[in-house]
PDB file of C-alpha atoms in Angstrom:
ATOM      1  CA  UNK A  11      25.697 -18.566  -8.239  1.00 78.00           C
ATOM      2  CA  UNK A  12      23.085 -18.143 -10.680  1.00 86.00           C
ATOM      3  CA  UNK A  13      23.161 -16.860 -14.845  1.00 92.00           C
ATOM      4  CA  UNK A  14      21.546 -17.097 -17.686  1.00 95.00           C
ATOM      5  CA  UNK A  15      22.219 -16.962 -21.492  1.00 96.00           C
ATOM      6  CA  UNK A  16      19.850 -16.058 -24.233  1.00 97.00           C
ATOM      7  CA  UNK A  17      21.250 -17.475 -27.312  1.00 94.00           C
ATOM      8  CA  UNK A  18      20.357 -14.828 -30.473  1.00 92.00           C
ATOM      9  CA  UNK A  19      19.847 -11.498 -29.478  1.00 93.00           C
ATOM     10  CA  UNK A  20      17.729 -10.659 -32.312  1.00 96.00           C
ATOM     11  CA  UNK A  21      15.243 -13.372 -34.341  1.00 97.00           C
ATOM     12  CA  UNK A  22      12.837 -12.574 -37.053  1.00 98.00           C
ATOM     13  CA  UNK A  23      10.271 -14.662 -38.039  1.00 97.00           C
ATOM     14  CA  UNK A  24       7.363 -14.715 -40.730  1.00 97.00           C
ATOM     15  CA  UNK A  25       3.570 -13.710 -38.894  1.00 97.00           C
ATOM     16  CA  UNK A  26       2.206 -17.204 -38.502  1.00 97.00           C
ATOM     17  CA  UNK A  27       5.209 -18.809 -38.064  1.00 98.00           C
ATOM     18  CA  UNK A  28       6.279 -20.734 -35.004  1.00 98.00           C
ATOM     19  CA  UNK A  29       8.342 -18.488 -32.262  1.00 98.00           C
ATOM     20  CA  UNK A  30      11.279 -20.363 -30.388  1.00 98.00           C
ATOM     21  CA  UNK A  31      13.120 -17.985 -28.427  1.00 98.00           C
ATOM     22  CA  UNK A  32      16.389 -19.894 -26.039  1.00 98.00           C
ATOM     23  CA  UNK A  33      17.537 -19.579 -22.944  1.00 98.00           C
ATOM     24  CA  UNK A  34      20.163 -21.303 -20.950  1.00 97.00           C
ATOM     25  CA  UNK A  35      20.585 -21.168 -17.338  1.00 96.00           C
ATOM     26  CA  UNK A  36      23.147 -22.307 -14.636  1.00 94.00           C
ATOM     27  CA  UNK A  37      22.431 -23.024 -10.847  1.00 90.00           C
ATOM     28  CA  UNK A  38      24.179 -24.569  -8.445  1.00 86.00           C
ATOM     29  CA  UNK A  39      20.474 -25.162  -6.889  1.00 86.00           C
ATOM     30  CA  UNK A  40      16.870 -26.164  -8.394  1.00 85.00           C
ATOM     31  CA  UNK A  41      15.849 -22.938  -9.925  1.00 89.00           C
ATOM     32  CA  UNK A  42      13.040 -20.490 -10.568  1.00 91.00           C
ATOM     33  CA  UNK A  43      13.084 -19.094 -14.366  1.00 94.00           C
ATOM     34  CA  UNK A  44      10.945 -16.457 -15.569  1.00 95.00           C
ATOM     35  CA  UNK A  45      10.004 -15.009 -18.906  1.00 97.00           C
ATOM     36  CA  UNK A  46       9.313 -11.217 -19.863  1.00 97.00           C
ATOM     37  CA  UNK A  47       8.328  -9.116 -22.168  1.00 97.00           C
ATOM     38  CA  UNK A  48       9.350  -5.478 -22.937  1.00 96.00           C
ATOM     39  CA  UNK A  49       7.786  -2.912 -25.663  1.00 94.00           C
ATOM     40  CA  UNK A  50       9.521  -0.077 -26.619  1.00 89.00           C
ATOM     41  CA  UNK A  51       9.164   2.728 -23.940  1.00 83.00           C
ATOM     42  CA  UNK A  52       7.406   0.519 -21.306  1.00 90.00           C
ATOM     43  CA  UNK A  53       9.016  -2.081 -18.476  1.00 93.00           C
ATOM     44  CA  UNK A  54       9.087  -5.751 -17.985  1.00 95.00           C
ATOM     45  CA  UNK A  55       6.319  -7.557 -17.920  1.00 95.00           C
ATOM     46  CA  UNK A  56       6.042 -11.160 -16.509  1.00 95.00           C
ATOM     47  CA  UNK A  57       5.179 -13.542 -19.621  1.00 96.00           C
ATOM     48  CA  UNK A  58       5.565 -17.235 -17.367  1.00 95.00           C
ATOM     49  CA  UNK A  59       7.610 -18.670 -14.576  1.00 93.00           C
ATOM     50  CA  UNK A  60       8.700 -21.868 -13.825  1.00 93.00           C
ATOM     51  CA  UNK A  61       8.572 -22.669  -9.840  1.00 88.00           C
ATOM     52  CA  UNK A  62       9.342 -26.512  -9.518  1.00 80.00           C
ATOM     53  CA  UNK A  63       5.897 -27.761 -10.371  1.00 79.00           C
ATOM     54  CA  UNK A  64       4.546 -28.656 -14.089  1.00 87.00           C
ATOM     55  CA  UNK A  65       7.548 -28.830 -16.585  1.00 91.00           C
ATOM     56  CA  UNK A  66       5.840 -26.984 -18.985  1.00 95.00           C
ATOM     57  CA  UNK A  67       4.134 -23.419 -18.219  1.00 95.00           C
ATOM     58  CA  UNK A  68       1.689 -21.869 -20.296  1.00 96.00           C
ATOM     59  CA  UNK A  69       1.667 -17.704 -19.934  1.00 95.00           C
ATOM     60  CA  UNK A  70       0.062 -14.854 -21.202  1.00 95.00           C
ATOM     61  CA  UNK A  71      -0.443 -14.239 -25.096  1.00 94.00           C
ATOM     62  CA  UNK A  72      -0.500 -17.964 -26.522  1.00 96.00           C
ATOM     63  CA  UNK A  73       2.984 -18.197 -25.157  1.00 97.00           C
ATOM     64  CA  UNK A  74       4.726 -21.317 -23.387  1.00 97.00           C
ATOM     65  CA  UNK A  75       8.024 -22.628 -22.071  1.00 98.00           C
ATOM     66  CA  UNK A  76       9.376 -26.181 -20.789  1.00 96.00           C
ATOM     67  CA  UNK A  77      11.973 -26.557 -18.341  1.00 95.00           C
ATOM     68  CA  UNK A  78      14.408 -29.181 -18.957  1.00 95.00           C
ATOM     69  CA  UNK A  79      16.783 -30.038 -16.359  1.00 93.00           C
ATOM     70  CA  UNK A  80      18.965 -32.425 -18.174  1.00 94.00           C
ATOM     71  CA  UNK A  81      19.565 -29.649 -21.233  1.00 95.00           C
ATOM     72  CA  UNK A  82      19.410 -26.883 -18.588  1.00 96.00           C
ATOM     73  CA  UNK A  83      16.856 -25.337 -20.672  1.00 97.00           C
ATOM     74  CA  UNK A  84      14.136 -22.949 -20.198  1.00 97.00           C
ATOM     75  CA  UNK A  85      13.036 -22.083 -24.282  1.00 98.00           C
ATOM     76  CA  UNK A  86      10.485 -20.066 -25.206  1.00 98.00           C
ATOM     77  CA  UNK A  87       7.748 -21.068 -27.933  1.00 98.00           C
ATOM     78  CA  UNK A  88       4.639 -19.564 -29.546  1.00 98.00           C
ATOM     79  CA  UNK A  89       2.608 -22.083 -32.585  1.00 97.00           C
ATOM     80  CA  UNK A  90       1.715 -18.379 -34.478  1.00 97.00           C
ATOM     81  CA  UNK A  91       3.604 -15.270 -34.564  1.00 97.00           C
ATOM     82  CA  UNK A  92       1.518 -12.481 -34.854  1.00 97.00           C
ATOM     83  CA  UNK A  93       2.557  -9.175 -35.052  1.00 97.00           C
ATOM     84  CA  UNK A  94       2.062  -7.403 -31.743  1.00 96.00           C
ATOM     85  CA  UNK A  95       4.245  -9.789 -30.489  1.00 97.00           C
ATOM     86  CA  UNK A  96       7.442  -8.022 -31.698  1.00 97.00           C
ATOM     87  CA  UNK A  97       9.174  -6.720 -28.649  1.00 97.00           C
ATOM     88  CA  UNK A  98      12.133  -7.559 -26.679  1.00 96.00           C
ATOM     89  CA  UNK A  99      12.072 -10.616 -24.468  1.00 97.00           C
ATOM     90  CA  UNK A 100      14.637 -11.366 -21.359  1.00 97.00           C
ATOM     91  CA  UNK A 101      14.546 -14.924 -19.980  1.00 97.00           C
ATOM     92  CA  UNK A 102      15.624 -14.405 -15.850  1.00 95.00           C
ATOM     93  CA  UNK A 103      16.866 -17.051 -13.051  1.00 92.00           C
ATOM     94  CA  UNK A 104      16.577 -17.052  -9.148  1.00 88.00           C
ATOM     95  CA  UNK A 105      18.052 -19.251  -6.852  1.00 82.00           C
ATOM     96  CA  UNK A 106      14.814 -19.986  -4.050  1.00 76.00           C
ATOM     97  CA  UNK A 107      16.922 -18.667  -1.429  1.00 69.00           C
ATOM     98  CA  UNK A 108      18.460 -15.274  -3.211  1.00 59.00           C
ATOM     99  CA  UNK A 109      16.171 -13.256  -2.233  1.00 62.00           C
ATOM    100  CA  UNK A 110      14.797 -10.634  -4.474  1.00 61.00           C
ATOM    101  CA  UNK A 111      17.819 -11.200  -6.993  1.00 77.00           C
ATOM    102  CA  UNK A 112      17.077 -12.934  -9.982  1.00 86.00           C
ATOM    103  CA  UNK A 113      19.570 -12.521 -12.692  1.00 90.00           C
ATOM    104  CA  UNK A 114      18.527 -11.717 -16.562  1.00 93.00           C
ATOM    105  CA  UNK A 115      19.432 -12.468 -19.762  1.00 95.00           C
ATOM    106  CA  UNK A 116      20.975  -9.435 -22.207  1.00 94.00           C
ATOM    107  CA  UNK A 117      17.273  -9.972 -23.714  1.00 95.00           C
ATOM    108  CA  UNK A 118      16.236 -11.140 -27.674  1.00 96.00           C
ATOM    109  CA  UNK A 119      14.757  -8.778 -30.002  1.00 96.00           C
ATOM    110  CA  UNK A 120      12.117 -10.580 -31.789  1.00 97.00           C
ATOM    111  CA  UNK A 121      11.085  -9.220 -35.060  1.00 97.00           C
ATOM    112  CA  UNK A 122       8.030 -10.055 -36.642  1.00 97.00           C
ATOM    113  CA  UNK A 123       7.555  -9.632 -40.951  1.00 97.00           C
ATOM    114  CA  UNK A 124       4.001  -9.336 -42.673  1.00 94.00           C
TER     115      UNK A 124
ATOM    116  CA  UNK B 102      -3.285   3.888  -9.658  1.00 59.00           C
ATOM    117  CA  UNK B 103      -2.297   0.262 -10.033  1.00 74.00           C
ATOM    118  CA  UNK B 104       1.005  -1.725 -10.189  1.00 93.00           C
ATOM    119  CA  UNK B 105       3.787   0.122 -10.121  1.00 96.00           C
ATOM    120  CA  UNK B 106       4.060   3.572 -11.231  1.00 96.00           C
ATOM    121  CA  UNK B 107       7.426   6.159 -12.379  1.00 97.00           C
ATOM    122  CA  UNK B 108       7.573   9.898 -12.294  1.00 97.00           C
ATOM    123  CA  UNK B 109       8.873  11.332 -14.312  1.00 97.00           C
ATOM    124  CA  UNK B 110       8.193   9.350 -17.474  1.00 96.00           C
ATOM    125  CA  UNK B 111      11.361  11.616 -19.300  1.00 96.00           C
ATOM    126  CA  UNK B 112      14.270  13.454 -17.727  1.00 96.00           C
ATOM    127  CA  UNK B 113      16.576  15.939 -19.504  1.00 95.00           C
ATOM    128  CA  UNK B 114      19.270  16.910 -17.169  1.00 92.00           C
ATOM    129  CA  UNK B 115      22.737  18.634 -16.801  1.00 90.00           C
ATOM    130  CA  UNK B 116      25.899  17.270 -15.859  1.00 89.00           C
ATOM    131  CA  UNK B 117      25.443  20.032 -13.007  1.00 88.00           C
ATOM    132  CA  UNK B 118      22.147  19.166 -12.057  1.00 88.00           C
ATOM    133  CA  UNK B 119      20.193  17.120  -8.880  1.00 93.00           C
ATOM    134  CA  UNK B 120      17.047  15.639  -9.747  1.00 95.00           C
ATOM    135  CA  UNK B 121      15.496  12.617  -8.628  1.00 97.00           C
ATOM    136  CA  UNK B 122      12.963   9.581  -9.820  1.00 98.00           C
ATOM    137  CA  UNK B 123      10.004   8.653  -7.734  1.00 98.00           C
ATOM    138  CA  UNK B 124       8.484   5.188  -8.068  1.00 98.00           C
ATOM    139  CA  UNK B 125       5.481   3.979  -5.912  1.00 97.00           C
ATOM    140  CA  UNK B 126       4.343   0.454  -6.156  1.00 96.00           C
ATOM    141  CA  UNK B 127       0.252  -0.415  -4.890  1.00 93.00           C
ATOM    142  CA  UNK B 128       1.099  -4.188  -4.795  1.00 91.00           C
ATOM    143  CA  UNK B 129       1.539  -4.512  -1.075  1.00 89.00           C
ATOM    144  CA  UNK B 130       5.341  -5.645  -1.961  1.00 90.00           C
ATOM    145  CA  UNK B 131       7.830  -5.592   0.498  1.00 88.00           C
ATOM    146  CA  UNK B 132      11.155  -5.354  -2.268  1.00 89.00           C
ATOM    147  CA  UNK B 133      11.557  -2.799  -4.615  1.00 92.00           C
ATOM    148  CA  UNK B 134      14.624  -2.170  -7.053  1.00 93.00           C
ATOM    149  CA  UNK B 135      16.302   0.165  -8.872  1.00 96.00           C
ATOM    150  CA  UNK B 136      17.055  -1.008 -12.176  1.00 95.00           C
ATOM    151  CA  UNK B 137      19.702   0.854 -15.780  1.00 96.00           C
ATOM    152  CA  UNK B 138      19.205  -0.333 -18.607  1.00 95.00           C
ATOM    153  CA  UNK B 139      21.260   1.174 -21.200  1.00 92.00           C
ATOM    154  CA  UNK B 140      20.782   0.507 -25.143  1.00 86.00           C
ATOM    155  CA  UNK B 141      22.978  -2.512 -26.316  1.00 77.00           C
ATOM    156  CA  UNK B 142      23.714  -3.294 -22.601  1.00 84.00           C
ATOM    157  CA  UNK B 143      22.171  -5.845 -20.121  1.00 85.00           C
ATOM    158  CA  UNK B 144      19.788  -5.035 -17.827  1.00 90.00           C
ATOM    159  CA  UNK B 145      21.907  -3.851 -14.607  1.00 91.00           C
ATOM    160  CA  UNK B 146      20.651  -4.160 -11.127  1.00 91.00           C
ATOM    161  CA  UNK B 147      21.450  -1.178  -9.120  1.00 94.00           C
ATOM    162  CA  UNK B 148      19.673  -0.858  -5.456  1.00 93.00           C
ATOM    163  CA  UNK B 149      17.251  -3.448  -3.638  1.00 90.00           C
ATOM    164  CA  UNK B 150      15.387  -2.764  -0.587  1.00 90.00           C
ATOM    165  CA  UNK B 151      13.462  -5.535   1.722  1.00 85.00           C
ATOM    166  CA  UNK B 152      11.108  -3.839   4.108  1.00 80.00           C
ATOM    167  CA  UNK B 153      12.991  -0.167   3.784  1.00 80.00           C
ATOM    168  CA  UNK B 154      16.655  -1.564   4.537  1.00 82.00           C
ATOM    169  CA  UNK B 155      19.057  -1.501   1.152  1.00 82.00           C
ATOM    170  CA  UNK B 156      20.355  -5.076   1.019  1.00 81.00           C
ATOM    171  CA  UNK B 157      21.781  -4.463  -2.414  1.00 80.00           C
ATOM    172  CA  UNK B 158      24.183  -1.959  -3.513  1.00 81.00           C
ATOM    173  CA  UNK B 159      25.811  -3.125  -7.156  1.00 81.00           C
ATOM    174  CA  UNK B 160      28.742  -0.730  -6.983  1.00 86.00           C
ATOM    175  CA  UNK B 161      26.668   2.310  -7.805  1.00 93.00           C
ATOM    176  CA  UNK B 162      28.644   5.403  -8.412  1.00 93.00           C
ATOM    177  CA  UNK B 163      27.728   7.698  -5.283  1.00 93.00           C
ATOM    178  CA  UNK B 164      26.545  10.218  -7.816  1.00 95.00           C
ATOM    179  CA  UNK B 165      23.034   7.744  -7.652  1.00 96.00           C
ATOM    180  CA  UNK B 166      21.986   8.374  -4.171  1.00 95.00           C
ATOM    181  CA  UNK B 167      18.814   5.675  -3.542  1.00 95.00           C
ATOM    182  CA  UNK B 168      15.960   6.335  -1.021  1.00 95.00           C
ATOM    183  CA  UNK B 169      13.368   4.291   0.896  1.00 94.00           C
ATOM    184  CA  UNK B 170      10.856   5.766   3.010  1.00 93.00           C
ATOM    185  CA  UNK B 171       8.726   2.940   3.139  1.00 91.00           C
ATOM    186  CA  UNK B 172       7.892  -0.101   1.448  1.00 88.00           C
ATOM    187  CA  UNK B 173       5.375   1.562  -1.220  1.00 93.00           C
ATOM    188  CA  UNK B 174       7.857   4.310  -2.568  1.00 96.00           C
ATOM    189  CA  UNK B 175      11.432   5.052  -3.649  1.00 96.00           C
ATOM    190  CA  UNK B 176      13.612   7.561  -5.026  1.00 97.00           C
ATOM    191  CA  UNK B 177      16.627   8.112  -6.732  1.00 97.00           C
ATOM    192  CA  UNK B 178      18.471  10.752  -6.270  1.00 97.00           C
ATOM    193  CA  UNK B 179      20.631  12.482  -9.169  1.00 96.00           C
ATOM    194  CA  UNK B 180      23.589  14.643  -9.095  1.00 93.00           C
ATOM    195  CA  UNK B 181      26.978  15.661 -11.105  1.00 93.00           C
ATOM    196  CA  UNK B 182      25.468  12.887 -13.563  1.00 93.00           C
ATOM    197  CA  UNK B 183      28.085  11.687 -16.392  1.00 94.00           C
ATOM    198  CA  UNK B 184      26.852  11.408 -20.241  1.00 93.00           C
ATOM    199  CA  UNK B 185      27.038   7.874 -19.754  1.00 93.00           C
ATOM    200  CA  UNK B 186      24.360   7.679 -17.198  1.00 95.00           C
ATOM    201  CA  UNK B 187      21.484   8.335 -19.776  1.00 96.00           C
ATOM    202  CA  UNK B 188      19.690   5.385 -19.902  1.00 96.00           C
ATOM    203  CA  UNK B 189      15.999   3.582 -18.968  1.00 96.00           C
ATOM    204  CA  UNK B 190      15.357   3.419 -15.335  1.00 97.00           C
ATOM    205  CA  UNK B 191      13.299   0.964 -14.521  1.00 97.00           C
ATOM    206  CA  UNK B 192      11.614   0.571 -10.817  1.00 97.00           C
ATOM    207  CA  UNK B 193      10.506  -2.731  -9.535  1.00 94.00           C
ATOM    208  CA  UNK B 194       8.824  -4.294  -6.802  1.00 92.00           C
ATOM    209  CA  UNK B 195       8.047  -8.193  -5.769  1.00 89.00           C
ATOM    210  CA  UNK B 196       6.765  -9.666  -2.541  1.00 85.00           C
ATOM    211  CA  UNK B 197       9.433 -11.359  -1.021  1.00 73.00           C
ATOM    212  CA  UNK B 198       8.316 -13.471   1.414  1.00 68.00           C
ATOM    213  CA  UNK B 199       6.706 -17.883   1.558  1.00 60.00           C
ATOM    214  CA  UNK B 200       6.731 -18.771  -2.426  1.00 63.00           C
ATOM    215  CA  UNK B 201       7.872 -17.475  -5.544  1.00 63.00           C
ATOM    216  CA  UNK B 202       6.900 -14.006  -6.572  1.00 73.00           C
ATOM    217  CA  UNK B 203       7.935 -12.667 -10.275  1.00 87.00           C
ATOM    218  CA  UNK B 204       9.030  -8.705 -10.245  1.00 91.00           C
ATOM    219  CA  UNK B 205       6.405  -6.087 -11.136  1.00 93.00           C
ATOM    220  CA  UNK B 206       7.708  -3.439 -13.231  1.00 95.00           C
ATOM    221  CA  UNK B 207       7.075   0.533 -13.437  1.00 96.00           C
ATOM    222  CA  UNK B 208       7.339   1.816 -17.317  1.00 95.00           C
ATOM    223  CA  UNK B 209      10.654   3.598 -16.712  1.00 96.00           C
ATOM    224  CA  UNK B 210      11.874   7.210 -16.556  1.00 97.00           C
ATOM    225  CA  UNK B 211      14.281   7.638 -19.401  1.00 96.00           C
ATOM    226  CA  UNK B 212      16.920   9.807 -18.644  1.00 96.00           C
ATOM    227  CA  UNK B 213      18.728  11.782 -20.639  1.00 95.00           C
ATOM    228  CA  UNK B 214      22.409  13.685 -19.270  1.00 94.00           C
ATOM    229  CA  UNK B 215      23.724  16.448 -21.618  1.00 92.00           C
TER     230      UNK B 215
END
């Protein structure tokens, strides 16, 4: 079995400031974790994943997150908020051998102020 | 066209109605999925097809009647819809075979039942 929890559903932060969005996950195996990003009236789109090799994965849009298997933590960070980068963001898990199925988070609305 | 694609973008319908959502993906995936999301809601998986056969059925009311012709397209057929089912539809497809591939997603038809 396989889930994830975002913890926040909504975060605002200054433009400039430093972007930490968390995510939690359970597995009862080594997992896959993946990051996306949605804009109002569009669909996901992949941000990172994390597939067993370097801890920490840099993605698209200055964005990066480190797995951590002892805290069972997969948290998302950006230096420098900017403001395109308010949108809703949904951390997902998938167990190697589930396939197709990866499970998401209920998703974190990030808000970004001038 | 590239990546995946969703026709139509919006749907206004009536509880009477049948209608149905087309999604074609250009990826070469194998997997595509039929995705709700509803506002204030998690994202809910609905359908999943590998190579044309449904290997995932979440439950879905039979009033959402799911389609796979082959492994580029699918539909979603709509009839005697509730209120309840307005919502973001969201198509997906990933390639499903050797190592990890992250879900590709269409923009969404959002549907609206009155």
């Amino acid at each position: 079995a396989q889930s994830v929890t975002q913890l926040g559903s909504h975060v605002s932060v200054s433009e400039g400031a430093l972007v930490l969005l968390r995510c939690n996950y359970s597995s009862s195996v080594p997992p896959y974790l993946f990051w996306y990003v949605q804009y109002p009236n569009q669909g996901l789109q992949l941000l990172l994943k994390y597939t067993s090799a370097a801890t920490l994965v840099k993605g698209i849009n200055g964005f990066e997150a480190e797995f951590k298997k002892s805290e069972t933590s997969f948290h998302l960070t950006k230096p420098s908020a900017h403001m395109s980068d308010a949108a809703e963001y949904f951390c997902a898990v998938r167990i190697p051998t589930n396939a197709g199925k990866s499970t998401f988070g209920d998703g974190t609305t990030l808000t970004v102020k001038p | 066209e590239t990546g995946v694609t969703q026709t139509p973008r919006h749907l206004v319908m009536g509880m009477t109605n049948k209608k149905s959502l087309k999604c074609e993906q250009h990826l070469g995936h194998n997997a595509m999925y039929w995705y709700k999301q509803s506002a204030k809601k998690p994202l809910e998986l609905m359908f999943v097809y590998n190579f044309k056969e449904q290997t995932e059925n979440n439950s879905v009311p039979s009033r959402f009647s799911p389609e796979c012709p082959n492994s580029s397209h699918l539909f979603l057929h709509l009839h005697t819809l509730q209120p309840e089912d307005s919502a973001l539809y969201l198509c997906a497809s990933s390639q499903d075979r050797g190592a990890v591939y992250e879900q590709y997603f269409g923009p969404g038809t959002r549907l609206t039942v009155t």
